[in-house]
JSON list of C-alpha atoms in Angstrom, two decimals:
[
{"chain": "A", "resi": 1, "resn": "UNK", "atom": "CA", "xyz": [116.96, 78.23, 77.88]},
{"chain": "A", "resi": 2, "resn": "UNK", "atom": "CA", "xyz": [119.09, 79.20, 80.93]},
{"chain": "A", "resi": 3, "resn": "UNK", "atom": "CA", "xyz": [116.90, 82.67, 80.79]},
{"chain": "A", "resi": 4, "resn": "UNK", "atom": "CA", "xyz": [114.44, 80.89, 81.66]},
{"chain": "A", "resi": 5, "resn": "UNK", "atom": "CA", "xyz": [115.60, 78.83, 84.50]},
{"chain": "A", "resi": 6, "resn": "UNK", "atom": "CA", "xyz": [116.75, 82.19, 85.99]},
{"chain": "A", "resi": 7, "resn": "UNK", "atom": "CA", "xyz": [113.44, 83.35, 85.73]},
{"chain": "A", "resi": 8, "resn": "UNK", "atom": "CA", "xyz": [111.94, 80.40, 87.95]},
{"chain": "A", "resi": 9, "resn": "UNK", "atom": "CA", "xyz": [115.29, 80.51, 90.12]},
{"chain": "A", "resi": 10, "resn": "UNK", "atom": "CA", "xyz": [114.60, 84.53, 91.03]},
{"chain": "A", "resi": 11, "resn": "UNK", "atom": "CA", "xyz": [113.33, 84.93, 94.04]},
{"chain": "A", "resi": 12, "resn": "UNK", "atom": "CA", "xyz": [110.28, 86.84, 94.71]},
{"chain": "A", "resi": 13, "resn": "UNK", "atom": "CA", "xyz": [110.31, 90.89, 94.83]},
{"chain": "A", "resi": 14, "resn": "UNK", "atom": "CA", "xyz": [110.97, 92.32, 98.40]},
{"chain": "A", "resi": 15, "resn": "UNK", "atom": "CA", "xyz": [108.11, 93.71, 99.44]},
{"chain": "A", "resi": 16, "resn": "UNK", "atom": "CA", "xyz": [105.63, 93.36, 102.68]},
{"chain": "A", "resi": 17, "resn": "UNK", "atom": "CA", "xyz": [105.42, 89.82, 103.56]},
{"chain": "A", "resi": 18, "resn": "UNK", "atom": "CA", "xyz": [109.70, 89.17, 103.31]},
{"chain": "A", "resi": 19, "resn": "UNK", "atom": "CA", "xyz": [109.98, 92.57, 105.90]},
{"chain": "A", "resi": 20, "resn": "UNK", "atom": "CA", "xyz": [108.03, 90.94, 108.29]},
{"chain": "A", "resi": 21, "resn": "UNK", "atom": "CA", "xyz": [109.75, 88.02, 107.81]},
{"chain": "A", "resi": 22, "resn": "UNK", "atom": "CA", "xyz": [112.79, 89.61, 109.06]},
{"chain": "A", "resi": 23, "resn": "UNK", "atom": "CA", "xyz": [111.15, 91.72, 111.59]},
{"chain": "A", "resi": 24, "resn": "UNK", "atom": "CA", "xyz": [110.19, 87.58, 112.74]},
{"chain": "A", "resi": 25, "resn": "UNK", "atom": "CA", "xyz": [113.65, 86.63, 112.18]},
{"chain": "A", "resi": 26, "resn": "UNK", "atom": "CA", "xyz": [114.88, 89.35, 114.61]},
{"chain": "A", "resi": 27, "resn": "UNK", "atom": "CA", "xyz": [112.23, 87.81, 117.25]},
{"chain": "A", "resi": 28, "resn": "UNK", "atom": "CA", "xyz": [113.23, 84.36, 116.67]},
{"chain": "A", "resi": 29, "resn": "UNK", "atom": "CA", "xyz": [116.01, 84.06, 119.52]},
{"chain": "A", "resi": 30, "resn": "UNK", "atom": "CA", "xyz": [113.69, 85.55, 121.69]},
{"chain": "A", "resi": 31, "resn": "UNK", "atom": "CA", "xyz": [110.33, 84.24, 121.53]},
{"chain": "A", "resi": 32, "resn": "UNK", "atom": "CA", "xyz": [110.83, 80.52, 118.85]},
{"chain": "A", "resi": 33, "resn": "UNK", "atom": "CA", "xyz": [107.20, 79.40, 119.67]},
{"chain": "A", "resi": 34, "resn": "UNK", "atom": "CA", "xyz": [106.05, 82.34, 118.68]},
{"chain": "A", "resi": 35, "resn": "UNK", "atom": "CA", "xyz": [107.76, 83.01, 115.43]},
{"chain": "A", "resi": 36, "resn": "UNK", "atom": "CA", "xyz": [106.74, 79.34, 114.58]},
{"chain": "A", "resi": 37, "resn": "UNK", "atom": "CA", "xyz": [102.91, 80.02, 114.86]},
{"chain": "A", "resi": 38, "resn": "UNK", "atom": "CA", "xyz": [103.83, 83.25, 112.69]},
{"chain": "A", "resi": 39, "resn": "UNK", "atom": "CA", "xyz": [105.48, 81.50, 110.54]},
{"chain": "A", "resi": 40, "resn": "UNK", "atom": "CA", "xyz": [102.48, 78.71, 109.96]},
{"chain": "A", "resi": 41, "resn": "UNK", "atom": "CA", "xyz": [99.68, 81.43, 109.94]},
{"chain": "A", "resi": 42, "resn": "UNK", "atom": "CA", "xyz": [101.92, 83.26, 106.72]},
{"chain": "A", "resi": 43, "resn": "UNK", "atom": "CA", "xyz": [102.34, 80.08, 105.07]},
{"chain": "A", "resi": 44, "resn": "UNK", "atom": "CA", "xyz": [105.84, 80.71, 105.12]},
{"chain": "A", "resi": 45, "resn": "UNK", "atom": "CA", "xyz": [108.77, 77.97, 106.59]},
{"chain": "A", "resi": 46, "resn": "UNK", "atom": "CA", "xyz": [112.11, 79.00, 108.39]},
{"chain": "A", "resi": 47, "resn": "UNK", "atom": "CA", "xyz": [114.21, 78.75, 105.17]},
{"chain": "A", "resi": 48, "resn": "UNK", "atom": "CA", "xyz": [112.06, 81.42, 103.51]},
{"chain": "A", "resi": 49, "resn": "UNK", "atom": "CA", "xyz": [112.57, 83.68, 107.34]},
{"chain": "A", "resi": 50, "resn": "UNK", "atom": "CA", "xyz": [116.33, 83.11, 106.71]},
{"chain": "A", "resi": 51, "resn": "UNK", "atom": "CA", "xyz": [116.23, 84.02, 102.90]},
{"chain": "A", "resi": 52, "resn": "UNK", "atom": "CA", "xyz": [114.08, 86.91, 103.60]},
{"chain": "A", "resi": 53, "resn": "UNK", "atom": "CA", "xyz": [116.87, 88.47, 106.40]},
{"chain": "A", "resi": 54, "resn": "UNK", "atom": "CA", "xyz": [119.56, 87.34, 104.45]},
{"chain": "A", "resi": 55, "resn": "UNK", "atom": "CA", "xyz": [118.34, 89.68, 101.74]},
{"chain": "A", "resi": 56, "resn": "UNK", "atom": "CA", "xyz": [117.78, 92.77, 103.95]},
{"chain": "A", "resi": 57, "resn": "UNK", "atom": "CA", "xyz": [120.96, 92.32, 105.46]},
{"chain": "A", "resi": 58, "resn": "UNK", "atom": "CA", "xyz": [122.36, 92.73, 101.71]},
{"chain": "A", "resi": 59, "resn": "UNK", "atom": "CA", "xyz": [120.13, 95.47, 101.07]},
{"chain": "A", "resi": 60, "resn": "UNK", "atom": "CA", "xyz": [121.39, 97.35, 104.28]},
{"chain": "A", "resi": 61, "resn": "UNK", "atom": "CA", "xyz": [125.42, 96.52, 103.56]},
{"chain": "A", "resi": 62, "resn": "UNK", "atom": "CA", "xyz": [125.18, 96.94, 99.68]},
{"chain": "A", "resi": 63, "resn": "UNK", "atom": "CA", "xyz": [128.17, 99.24, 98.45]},
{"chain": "A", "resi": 64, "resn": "UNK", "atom": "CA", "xyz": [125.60, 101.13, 96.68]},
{"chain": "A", "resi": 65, "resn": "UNK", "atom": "CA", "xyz": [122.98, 101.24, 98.78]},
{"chain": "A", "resi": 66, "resn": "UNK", "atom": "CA", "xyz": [119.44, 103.46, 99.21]},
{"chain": "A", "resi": 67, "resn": "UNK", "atom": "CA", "xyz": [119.30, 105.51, 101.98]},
{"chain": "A", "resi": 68, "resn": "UNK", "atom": "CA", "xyz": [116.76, 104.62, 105.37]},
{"chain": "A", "resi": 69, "resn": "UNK", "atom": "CA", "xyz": [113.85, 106.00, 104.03]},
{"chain": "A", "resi": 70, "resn": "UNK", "atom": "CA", "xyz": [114.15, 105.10, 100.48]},
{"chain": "A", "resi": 71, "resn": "UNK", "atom": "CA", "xyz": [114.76, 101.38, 101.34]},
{"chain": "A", "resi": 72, "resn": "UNK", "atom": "CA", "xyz": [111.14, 101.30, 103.33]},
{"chain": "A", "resi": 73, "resn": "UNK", "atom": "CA", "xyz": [109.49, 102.80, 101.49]},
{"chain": "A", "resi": 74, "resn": "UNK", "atom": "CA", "xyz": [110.57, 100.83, 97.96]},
{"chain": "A", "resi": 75, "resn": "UNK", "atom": "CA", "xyz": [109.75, 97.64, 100.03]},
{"chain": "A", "resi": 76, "resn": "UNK", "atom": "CA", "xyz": [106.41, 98.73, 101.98]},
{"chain": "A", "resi": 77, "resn": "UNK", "atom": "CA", "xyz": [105.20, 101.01, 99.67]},
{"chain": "A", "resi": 78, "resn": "UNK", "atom": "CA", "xyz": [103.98, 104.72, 100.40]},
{"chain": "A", "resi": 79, "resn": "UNK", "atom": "CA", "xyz": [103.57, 105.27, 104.03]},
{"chain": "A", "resi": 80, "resn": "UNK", "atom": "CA", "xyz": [99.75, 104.63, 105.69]},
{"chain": "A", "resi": 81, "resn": "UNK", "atom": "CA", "xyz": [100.58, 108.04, 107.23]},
{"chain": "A", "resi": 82, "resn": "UNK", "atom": "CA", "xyz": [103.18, 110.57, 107.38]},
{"chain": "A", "resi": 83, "resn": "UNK", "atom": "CA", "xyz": [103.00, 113.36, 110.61]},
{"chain": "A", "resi": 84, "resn": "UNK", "atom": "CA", "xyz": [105.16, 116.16, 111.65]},
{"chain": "A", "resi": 85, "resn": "UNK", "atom": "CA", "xyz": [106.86, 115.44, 115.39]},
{"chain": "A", "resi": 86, "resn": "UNK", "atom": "CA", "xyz": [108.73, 117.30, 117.83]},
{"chain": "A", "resi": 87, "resn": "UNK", "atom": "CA", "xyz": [111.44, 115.29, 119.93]},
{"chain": "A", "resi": 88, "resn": "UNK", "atom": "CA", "xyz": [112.72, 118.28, 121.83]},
{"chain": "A", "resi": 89, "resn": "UNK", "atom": "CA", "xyz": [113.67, 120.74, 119.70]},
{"chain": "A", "resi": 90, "resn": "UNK", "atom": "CA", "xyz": [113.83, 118.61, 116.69]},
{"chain": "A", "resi": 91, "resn": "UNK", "atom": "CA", "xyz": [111.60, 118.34, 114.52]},
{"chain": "A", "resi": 92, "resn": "UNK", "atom": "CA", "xyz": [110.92, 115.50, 112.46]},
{"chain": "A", "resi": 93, "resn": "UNK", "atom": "CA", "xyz": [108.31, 113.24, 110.44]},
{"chain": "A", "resi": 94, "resn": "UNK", "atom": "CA", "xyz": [106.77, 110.06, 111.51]},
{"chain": "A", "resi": 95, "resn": "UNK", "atom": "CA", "xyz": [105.93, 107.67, 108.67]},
{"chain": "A", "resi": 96, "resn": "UNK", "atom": "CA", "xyz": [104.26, 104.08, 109.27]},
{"chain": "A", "resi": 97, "resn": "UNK", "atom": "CA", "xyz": [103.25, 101.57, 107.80]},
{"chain": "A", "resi": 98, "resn": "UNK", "atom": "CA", "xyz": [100.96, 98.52, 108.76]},
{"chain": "A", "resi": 99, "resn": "UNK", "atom": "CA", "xyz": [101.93, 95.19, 109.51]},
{"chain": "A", "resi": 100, "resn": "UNK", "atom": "CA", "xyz": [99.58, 92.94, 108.40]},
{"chain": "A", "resi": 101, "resn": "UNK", "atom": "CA", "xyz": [100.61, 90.04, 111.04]},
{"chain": "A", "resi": 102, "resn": "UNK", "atom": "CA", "xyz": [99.61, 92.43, 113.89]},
{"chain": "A", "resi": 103, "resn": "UNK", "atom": "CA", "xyz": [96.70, 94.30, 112.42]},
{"chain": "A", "resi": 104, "resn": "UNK", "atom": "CA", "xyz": [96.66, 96.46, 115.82]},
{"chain": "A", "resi": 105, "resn": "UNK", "atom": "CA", "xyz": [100.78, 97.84, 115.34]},
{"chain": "A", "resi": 106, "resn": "UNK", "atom": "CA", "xyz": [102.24, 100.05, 112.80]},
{"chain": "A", "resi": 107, "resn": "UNK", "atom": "CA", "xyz": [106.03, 100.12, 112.07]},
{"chain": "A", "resi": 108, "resn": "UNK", "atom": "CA", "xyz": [107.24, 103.64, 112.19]},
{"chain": "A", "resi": 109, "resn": "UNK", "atom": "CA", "xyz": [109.94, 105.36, 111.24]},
{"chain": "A", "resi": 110, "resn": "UNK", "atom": "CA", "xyz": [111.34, 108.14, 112.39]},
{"chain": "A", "resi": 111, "resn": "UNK", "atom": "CA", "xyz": [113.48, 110.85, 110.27]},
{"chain": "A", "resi": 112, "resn": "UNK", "atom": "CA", "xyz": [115.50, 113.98, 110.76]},
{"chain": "A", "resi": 113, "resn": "UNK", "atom": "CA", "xyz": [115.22, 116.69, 108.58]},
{"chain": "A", "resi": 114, "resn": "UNK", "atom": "CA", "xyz": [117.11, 115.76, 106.03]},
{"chain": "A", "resi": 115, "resn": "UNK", "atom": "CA", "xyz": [115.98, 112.45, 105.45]},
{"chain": "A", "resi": 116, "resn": "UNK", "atom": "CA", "xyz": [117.51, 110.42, 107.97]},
{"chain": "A", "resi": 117, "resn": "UNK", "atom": "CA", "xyz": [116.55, 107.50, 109.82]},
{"chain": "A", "resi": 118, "resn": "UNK", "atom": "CA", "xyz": [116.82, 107.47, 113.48]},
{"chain": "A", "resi": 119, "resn": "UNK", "atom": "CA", "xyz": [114.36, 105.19, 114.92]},
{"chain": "A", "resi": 120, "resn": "UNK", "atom": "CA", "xyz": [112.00, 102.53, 114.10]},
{"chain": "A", "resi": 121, "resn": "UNK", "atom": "CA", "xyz": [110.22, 100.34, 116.03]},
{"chain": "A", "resi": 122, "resn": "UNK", "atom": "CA", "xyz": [106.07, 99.33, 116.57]},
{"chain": "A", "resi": 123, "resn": "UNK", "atom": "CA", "xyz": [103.81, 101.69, 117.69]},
{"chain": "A", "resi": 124, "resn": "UNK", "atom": "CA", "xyz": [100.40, 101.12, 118.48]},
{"chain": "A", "resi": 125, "resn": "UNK", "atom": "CA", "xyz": [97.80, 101.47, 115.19]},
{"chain": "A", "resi": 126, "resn": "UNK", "atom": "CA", "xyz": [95.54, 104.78, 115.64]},
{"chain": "A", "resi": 127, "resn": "UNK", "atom": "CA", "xyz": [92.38, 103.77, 117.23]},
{"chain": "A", "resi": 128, "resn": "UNK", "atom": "CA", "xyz": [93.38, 100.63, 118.16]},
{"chain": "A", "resi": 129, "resn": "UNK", "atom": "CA", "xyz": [92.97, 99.38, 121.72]},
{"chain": "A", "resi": 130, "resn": "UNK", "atom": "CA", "xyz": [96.27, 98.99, 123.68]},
{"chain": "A", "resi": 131, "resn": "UNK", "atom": "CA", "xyz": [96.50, 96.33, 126.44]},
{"chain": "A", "resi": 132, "resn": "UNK", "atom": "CA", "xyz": [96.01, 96.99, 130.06]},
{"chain": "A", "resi": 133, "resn": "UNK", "atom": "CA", "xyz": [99.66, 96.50, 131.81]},
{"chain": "A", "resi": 134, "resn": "UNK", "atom": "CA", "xyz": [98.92, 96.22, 135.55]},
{"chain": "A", "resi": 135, "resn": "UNK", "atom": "CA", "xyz": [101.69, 93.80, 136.71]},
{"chain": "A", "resi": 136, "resn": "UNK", "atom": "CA", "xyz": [104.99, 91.67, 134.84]},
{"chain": "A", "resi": 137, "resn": "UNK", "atom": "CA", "xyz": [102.56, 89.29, 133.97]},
{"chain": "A", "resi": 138, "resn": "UNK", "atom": "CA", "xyz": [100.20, 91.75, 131.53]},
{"chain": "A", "resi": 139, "resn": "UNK", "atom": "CA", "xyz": [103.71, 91.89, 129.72]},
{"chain": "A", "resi": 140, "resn": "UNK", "atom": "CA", "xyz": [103.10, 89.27, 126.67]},
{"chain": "A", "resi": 141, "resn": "UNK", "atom": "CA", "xyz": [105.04, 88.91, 124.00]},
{"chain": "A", "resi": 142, "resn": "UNK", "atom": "CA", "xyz": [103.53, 90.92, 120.83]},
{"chain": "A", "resi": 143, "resn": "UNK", "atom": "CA", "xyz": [100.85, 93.12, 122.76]},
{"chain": "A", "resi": 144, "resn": "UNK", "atom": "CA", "xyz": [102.18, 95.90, 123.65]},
{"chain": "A", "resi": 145, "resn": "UNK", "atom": "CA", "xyz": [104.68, 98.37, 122.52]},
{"chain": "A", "resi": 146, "resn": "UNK", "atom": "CA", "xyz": [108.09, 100.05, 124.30]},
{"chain": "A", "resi": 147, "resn": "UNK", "atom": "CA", "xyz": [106.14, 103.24, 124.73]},
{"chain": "A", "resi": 148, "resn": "UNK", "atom": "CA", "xyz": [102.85, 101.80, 126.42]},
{"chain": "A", "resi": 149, "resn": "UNK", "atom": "CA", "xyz": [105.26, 100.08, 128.64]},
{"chain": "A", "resi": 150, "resn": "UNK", "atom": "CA", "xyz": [107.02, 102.88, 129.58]},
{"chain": "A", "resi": 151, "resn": "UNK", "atom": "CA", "xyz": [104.11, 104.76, 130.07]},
{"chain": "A", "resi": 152, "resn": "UNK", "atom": "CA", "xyz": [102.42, 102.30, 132.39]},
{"chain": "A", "resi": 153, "resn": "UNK", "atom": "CA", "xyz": [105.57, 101.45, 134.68]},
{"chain": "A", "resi": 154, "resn": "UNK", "atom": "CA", "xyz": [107.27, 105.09, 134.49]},
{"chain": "A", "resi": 155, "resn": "UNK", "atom": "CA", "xyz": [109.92, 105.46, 135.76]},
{"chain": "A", "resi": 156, "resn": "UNK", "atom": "CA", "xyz": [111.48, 104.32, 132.80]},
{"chain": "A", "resi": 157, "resn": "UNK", "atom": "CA", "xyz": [114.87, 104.04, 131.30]},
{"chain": "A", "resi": 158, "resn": "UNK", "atom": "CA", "xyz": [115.83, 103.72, 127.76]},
{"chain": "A", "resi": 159, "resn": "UNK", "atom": "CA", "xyz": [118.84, 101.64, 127.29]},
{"chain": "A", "resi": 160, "resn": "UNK", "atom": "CA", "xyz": [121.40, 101.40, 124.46]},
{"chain": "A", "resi": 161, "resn": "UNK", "atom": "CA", "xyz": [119.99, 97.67, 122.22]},
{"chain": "A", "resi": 162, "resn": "UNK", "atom": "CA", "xyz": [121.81, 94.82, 121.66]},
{"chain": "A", "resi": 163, "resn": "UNK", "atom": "CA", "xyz": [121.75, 95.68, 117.90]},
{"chain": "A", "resi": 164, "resn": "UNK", "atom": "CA", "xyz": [121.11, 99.31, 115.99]},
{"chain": "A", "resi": 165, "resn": "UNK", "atom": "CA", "xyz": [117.63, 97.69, 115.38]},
{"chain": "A", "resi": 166, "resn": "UNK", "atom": "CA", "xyz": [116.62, 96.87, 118.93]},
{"chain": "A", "resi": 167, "resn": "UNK", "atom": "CA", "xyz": [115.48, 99.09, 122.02]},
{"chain": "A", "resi": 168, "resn": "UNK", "atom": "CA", "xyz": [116.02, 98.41, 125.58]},
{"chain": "A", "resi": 169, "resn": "UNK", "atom": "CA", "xyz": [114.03, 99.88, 128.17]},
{"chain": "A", "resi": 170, "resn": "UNK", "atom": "CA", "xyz": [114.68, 99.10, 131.97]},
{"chain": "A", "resi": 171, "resn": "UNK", "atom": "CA", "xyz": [111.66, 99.70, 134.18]},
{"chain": "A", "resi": 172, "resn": "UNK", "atom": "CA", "xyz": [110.15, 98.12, 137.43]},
{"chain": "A", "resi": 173, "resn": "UNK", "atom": "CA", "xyz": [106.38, 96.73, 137.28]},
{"chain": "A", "resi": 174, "resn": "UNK", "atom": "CA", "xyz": [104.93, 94.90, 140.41]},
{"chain": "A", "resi": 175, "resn": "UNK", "atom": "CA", "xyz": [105.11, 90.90, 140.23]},
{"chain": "A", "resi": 176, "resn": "UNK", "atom": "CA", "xyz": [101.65, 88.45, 140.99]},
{"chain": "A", "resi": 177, "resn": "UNK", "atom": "CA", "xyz": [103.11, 88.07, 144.46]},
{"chain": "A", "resi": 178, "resn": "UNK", "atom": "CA", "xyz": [103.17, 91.97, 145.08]},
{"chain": "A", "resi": 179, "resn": "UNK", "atom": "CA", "xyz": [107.15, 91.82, 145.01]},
{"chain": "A", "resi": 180, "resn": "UNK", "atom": "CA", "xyz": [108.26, 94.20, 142.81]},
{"chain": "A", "resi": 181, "resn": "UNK", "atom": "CA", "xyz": [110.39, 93.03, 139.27]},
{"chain": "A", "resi": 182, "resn": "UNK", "atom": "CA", "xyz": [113.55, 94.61, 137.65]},
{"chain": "A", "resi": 183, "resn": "UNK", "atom": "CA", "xyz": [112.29, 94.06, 134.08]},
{"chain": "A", "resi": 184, "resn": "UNK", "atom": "CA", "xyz": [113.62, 94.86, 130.32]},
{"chain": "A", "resi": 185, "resn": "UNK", "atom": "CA", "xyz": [111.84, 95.37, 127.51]},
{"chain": "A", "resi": 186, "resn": "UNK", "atom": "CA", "xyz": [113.13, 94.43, 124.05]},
{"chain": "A", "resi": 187, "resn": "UNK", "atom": "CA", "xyz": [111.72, 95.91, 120.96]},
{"chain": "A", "resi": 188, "resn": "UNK", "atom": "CA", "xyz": [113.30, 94.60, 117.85]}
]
């Protein structure tokens, strides 16, 4: 009998829908009304956000855990696409996934030879239609990624995240009154 109260007591498998839980749950300090409509158009309450990131966190901190790459792709599947990239003068591979709560980004991940992690963030889906950042105020939550913000106020500055997961970037983009804003972005 108490098999099968474990059974109904296990929690579902960690897949798609429980990442981006977490990848909400890592937004949540930053942008709450947001998450919240997230959260409403999955079907999913704040309990099942915290369960979802407590899990990963175990995942990452197991004594026996998977590497990076192994860990992504046993919980999103085989990548939508995998490419060759050169950073400098190292080369690595580019795998991504989609995210079906923002049809128009990919997470990516980014490896060393080897196997490695050593970024991973939201990139922009091929073919899809980034936003057109003018000013501070083109800069909403969700839209756009690090990378189409740096492009569109360079000079920019990468800066070291407030957490191995997050990316800073420090940049200037002209305010609605002309004046000109220190701004950061946060990816993460």
């Amino acid at each position: 009998m108490s098999s099968t109260r474990d059974a109904a007591a296990a929690p579902p498998p960690f897949g798609p829908l429980q990442f981006q839980l977490v990848l909400l749950r890592r937004m949540a300090d930053h942008q709450p009304g947001l998450v919240e409509d997230a959260l409403r158009e999955l079907g999913v309450e704040r309990p099942e956000m915290r369960e979802a990131n407590r899990r990963w966190q175990a995942m990452l901190h197991a004594p026996r855990r998977r590497g990076a790459q192994a860990r992504y792709r046993s919980v999103l599947g085989p990548p939508e696409s995998v490419t060759g990239r050169r950073v400098g003068d190292l080369s690595c591979e580019a795998l991504s996934w989609p995210v079906p709560l923002w049809p128009d980004l990919r997470f990516e991940v980014l490896t060393a030879p080897g196997g490695g992690v050593w970024n991973e963030w939201l990139v922009r889906a091929p073919g899809a239609p980034g936003p057109t950042l003018r000013t501070a105020a083109d800069l909403r939550p969700w839209t756009c990624t690090v990378d189409e913000v740096a492009r569109a106020f360079a000079p920019a500055r990468p800066m070291e995240g407030t957490a191995p997961t997050r990316f800073r970037l420090a940049f200037t983009a002209p305010g609605a009154a002309g004046a000109v804003d220190a701004t950061r972005a946060v990816d993460g």
